[in-house]
XYZ file of C-alpha atoms in Angstrom:
351
model
C 5.249 -16.718 -1.519
C 4.400 -19.062 1.901
C 1.719 -19.608 3.585
C 1.065 -19.589 7.698
C -2.240 -21.374 9.057
C -3.620 -20.112 12.636
C -4.646 -23.061 14.715
C -7.864 -22.284 16.795
C -6.655 -22.250 20.263
C -10.201 -20.260 21.842
C -8.616 -16.496 21.721
C -11.127 -15.470 18.949
C -13.989 -17.632 20.638
C -12.852 -20.460 18.125
C -13.630 -23.348 20.603
C -16.809 -21.938 22.073
C -18.859 -24.897 20.408
C -16.625 -27.528 20.855
C -16.760 -29.309 24.524
C -13.526 -28.884 26.619
C -12.711 -32.268 26.757
C -12.248 -32.165 22.456
C -10.140 -28.557 22.021
C -7.030 -30.616 22.126
C -8.352 -33.119 19.600
C -9.837 -30.132 17.687
C -6.269 -28.230 17.734
C -4.012 -31.946 17.072
C -6.276 -32.339 14.087
C -5.833 -29.658 12.172
C -2.304 -29.307 13.037
C -1.997 -32.659 11.350
C -3.988 -31.324 8.154
C -1.496 -28.586 8.138
C 1.385 -30.901 8.546
C 0.294 -32.958 5.595
C 0.083 -36.174 7.622
C -3.172 -36.856 5.835
C -2.034 -35.930 2.172
C 1.670 -36.539 2.439
C 2.425 -35.174 -0.539
C 3.434 -31.569 -1.753
C 1.396 -29.496 -4.327
C 1.992 -30.651 -7.960
C 5.246 -28.967 -9.194
C 5.491 -27.007 -5.748
C 6.260 -27.225 -2.318
C 4.085 -28.360 0.396
C 1.157 -25.789 0.818
C 1.390 -24.725 4.301
C 5.053 -23.538 5.862
C 3.911 -22.836 9.108
C 1.036 -23.169 12.184
C 0.583 -20.209 14.341
C -1.170 -19.313 17.548
C -1.914 -16.146 19.300
C -0.172 -15.309 22.720
C -3.192 -14.374 25.070
C -4.780 -15.259 27.820
C -8.522 -14.228 28.008
C -10.525 -14.343 24.763
C -10.943 -11.360 22.575
C -13.016 -8.438 21.510
C -14.304 -9.019 25.163
C -12.633 -10.953 27.926
C -15.026 -14.403 28.707
C -14.561 -17.463 30.511
C -14.414 -19.498 27.017
C -10.749 -20.993 27.084
C -7.678 -19.458 25.656
C -5.238 -21.900 25.545
C -1.571 -20.909 26.597
C 0.481 -20.181 23.369
C 4.223 -21.952 24.560
C 2.446 -24.880 26.039
C 0.685 -25.033 22.742
C 4.346 -24.807 20.865
C 5.898 -27.618 22.672
C 2.564 -30.050 22.224
C 2.813 -29.491 18.512
C 6.577 -29.392 18.759
C 5.957 -33.195 19.755
C 2.809 -34.092 17.247
C 4.129 -32.487 14.007
C 7.220 -33.339 11.673
C 7.290 -30.403 9.462
C 5.625 -27.565 9.793
C 7.352 -24.272 11.407
C 5.741 -23.152 14.565
C 5.366 -19.862 15.263
C 3.334 -17.281 17.634
C 2.002 -13.889 16.798
C 3.153 -12.725 18.838
C 5.050 -13.816 22.356
C 4.140 -10.797 24.252
C 8.045 -9.679 25.589
C 6.856 -8.487 29.381
C 4.739 -11.871 29.699
C 8.134 -14.073 30.583
C 11.245 -12.824 31.338
C 13.649 -12.915 28.271
C 16.216 -15.284 29.369
C 13.284 -17.726 30.700
C 11.886 -17.265 27.425
C 15.111 -18.063 25.476
C 15.293 -21.257 27.370
C 11.605 -22.211 26.459
C 12.119 -21.553 22.784
C 15.618 -23.215 22.689
C 13.384 -26.723 24.366
C 10.632 -26.276 21.967
C 13.501 -25.977 18.880
C 14.889 -29.123 20.087
C 11.412 -31.126 20.821
C 10.710 -29.727 16.861
C 14.033 -30.678 15.254
C 14.919 -27.269 14.786
C 11.070 -25.812 13.778
C 10.756 -23.052 16.335
C 10.191 -19.487 15.306
C 9.927 -16.686 17.919
C 7.251 -14.143 17.049
C 7.526 -11.035 19.439
C 5.996 -7.611 20.297
C 5.505 -5.342 23.039
C 2.039 -6.112 24.185
C -1.013 -4.299 23.842
C -4.092 -5.994 25.543
C -4.406 -3.871 28.771
C -7.230 -5.876 30.282
C -5.056 -8.898 30.350
C -1.960 -6.972 31.367
C -4.189 -5.837 34.624
C -5.257 -9.174 35.447
C -2.365 -10.961 35.476
C -0.462 -8.532 37.567
C 1.651 -7.238 35.589
C 0.376 -3.664 35.296
C 0.299 -1.366 32.219
C 3.607 0.216 31.518
C 3.318 3.000 28.813
C 4.059 2.248 25.344
C 7.533 3.636 25.435
C 8.651 1.162 28.383
C 6.634 -1.499 26.716
C 9.119 -1.051 23.528
C 12.015 -0.646 25.928
C 11.731 -3.842 27.363
C 11.116 -5.479 23.998
C 14.598 -3.869 22.875
C 16.461 -5.497 25.777
C 15.019 -8.521 25.999
C 15.800 -9.062 22.122
C 19.104 -8.473 23.430
C 19.609 -11.256 26.081
C 17.411 -13.696 23.830
C 19.845 -13.386 20.631
C 22.778 -13.287 22.990
C 21.930 -16.332 25.055
C 20.982 -18.358 21.476
C 24.053 -17.456 19.793
C 26.625 -18.013 22.556
C 24.916 -19.784 25.304
C 24.824 -17.590 28.269
C 23.035 -14.238 28.562
C 26.514 -12.709 29.798
C 25.863 -10.008 32.116
C 23.456 -7.429 31.137
C 21.974 -4.450 33.414
C 19.412 -2.722 31.225
C 16.550 -0.781 32.928
C 13.940 -3.293 32.350
C 15.661 -6.420 32.698
C 18.793 -7.754 34.607
C 20.840 -11.046 34.294
C 23.833 -12.472 35.108
C 25.427 -15.780 33.569
C 22.352 -17.376 32.632
C 22.565 -20.391 30.617
C 20.864 -21.461 27.412
C 21.708 -25.459 26.829
C 20.593 -27.044 24.833
C 21.199 -23.925 22.217
C 18.655 -23.969 19.241
C 19.248 -26.406 16.565
C 18.963 -24.212 14.071
C 21.783 -21.813 12.659
C 21.269 -18.178 10.726
C 24.229 -16.161 9.762
C 25.057 -12.825 11.544
C 27.498 -10.604 10.751
C 29.176 -9.040 7.236
C 30.745 -12.525 6.971
C 27.677 -14.541 7.724
C 29.124 -17.216 9.979
C 26.430 -19.305 11.124
C 25.500 -19.361 14.818
C 22.826 -21.385 16.842
C 19.398 -19.039 16.590
C 15.817 -19.282 16.069
C 14.305 -17.236 13.030
C 12.936 -13.954 14.889
C 9.375 -12.216 13.720
C 9.241 -8.637 15.225
C 5.207 -7.795 14.992
C 3.878 -4.335 14.829
C 4.194 -1.041 12.522
C 5.045 1.483 15.380
C 7.499 3.709 12.993
C 9.771 5.321 15.360
C 10.526 2.302 17.784
C 9.030 -1.276 16.194
C 10.111 -0.918 12.869
C 13.844 -0.080 13.954
C 14.053 -2.730 16.571
C 12.673 -5.244 13.649
C 15.844 -3.863 11.665
C 18.295 -4.727 14.240
C 16.486 -7.929 15.417
C 14.393 -9.288 13.006
C 14.758 -11.741 9.985
C 10.760 -11.619 9.556
C 8.508 -8.675 10.141
C 4.736 -8.624 10.879
C 2.430 -5.557 10.038
C -0.379 -3.710 8.106
C -1.349 -5.949 5.527
C -3.658 -3.694 3.360
C -1.917 -2.452 0.122
C -1.302 1.235 1.093
C -0.303 0.171 4.686
C 2.233 -2.458 3.819
C 3.774 -0.238 1.185
C 4.260 2.552 3.583
C 5.123 0.269 6.828
C 8.026 -1.554 4.093
C 9.584 2.151 3.271
C 9.829 3.052 7.331
C 11.483 -0.195 7.394
C 13.815 -0.232 4.586
C 15.032 3.487 5.970
C 15.760 2.009 9.489
C 17.727 -0.667 7.796
C 19.660 1.980 5.927
C 20.140 3.915 9.010
C 21.262 0.706 10.886
C 23.708 -0.486 7.726
C 21.190 -3.636 8.073
C 20.498 -5.110 4.374
C 16.636 -4.717 3.628
C 16.656 -7.799 1.468
C 17.743 -9.934 4.348
C 14.231 -9.429 6.063
C 10.859 -11.353 4.738
C 7.877 -9.126 5.287
C 4.522 -10.867 6.554
C 1.143 -9.971 7.475
C -1.645 -11.629 8.844
C -5.071 -11.832 7.009
C -8.794 -12.866 7.712
C -9.969 -15.132 4.675
C -13.662 -15.462 4.030
C -13.512 -17.091 0.739
C -15.754 -18.858 -1.425
C -16.472 -20.372 -4.784
C -19.435 -17.457 -5.610
C -21.183 -14.581 -4.009
C -23.657 -16.966 -2.365
C -21.373 -18.906 -0.638
C -19.191 -15.702 1.002
C -22.465 -14.437 2.283
C -23.104 -17.683 4.090
C -19.876 -17.296 6.025
C -20.544 -13.787 6.705
C -23.751 -15.185 8.108
C -21.751 -17.167 10.322
C -19.572 -14.708 11.388
C -22.468 -12.071 12.294
C -24.321 -14.883 14.236
C -21.371 -16.327 15.998
C -19.927 -13.082 17.323
C -23.550 -11.795 18.083
C -23.717 -14.458 20.474
C -20.838 -14.440 22.272
C -19.359 -10.779 21.539
C -22.527 -8.921 21.712
C -22.567 -4.915 21.485
C -19.920 -2.496 19.968
C -16.767 -4.535 20.200
C -18.435 -7.548 18.849
C -19.624 -5.170 15.897
C -16.011 -3.665 15.399
C -14.918 -7.228 14.816
C -17.399 -8.159 12.460
C -16.614 -5.031 10.377
C -12.710 -6.283 10.618
C -13.916 -9.440 8.485
C -16.025 -7.623 6.173
C -13.353 -4.697 5.672
C -10.381 -7.533 5.052
C -7.921 -7.493 1.954
C -8.713 -11.276 1.863
C -12.298 -11.382 1.191
C -13.764 -13.168 -1.822
C -13.791 -15.723 -4.675
C -10.397 -17.548 -5.338
C -9.841 -15.778 -8.463
C -10.353 -12.210 -6.478
C -8.010 -13.043 -3.757
C -5.261 -14.454 -6.123
C -5.370 -11.007 -7.501
C -5.683 -9.452 -4.105
C -2.138 -11.321 -2.992
C -0.646 -11.108 -6.107
C -0.697 -7.216 -6.108
C 0.953 -7.268 -2.043
C 3.386 -9.592 -3.351
C 4.484 -7.002 -5.699
C 4.945 -4.709 -3.118
C 7.376 -7.452 -1.092
C 4.576 -9.013 1.202
C 5.798 -12.572 0.507
C 4.524 -14.268 3.531
C 0.998 -14.522 4.587
C -0.538 -16.119 7.801
C -4.164 -17.282 7.141
C -7.275 -17.159 9.905
C -10.003 -18.772 8.704
C -13.623 -18.597 10.355
C -15.274 -21.783 11.962
C -12.603 -23.571 10.949
C -13.002 -26.008 14.407
C -16.067 -27.475 12.728
C -15.672 -26.659 8.637
C -12.822 -26.870 6.554
C -13.955 -26.061 3.049
C -12.659 -22.394 3.241
C -8.981 -23.752 4.065
C -9.170 -26.682 1.559
C -10.792 -23.988 -1.486
C -7.790 -21.808 -0.275
C -5.329 -24.638 -0.569
C -6.835 -25.416 -3.655
C -6.488 -22.800 -5.724
C -4.873 -19.701 -4.445
C -1.828 -21.223 -2.868
C -0.487 -22.943 -6.422
C -0.952 -19.920 -7.885
C 1.117 -17.777 -5.176
C 4.266 -20.146 -4.796
C 6.949 -19.524 -6.598
């Protein structure tokens, strides 16, 4: 199993207690931590602890919009690319309709060049209606957003592989000879022959069973959906059927999920973590939506001692979940949970 780590960028009120002039320093410090700049050594007998770092692609805070900072995802990707050496760089997930796909292909390819071939593209149809309308995107119905995702991925993958969009005349997007140089440094196999072409790994995020998972079966090297044991098993079976229908090898797709992690050596420590979560969201997102955020922490699969979390992840791994992207509360001020997870959970799950 591999592990990714979310960097606090503000979207989930994760920088509210940090002065604005220290936001970048806070993010950079955790990036360097994940990149093993301080430790400089892999885990005993195994790979590095963190395979990737992640940010969210949102403009306004959640669960309620506020004037607290939310730093823009692809700007951070370029900065992270220049400031790190090893970890892969991802977004969970880029909203297709926030950027023209030809432009996005160019941006991602440039980040891949800056990073020396470490960019990943997390992509989805988008959902945060307030944000869409506030930025003037309207809010198309789900079918239109999903069509944009499908057409956008056709354009993006074509540009990466060949350097040009060619002529594409879709219902949502039209491009004619958009060039993408530099092409990505990474190379991925395509087709039955397995010939490698320039490309960036694509993560299709979302669990919509009729369209999203079918798009994933066409384009994705990774998926990201429901991380509960039963939900993950069900979505995996739907994805597998789409792969069969399209002639895609299901085993080519790595299946991942995102997890809120609340970890402690004992119940008293876990209770302390929840006391902070309740106080924090009670202050910054009071009311029903804040209560819903607190409930999502309490009801998540990865709550408990290291031994309990290892047991839960072992079950998920047996179901085919081999990439966990983790989010820890209060990491801007306290890395104890990350360090405990890295010390006692990750070594037990790595192959």
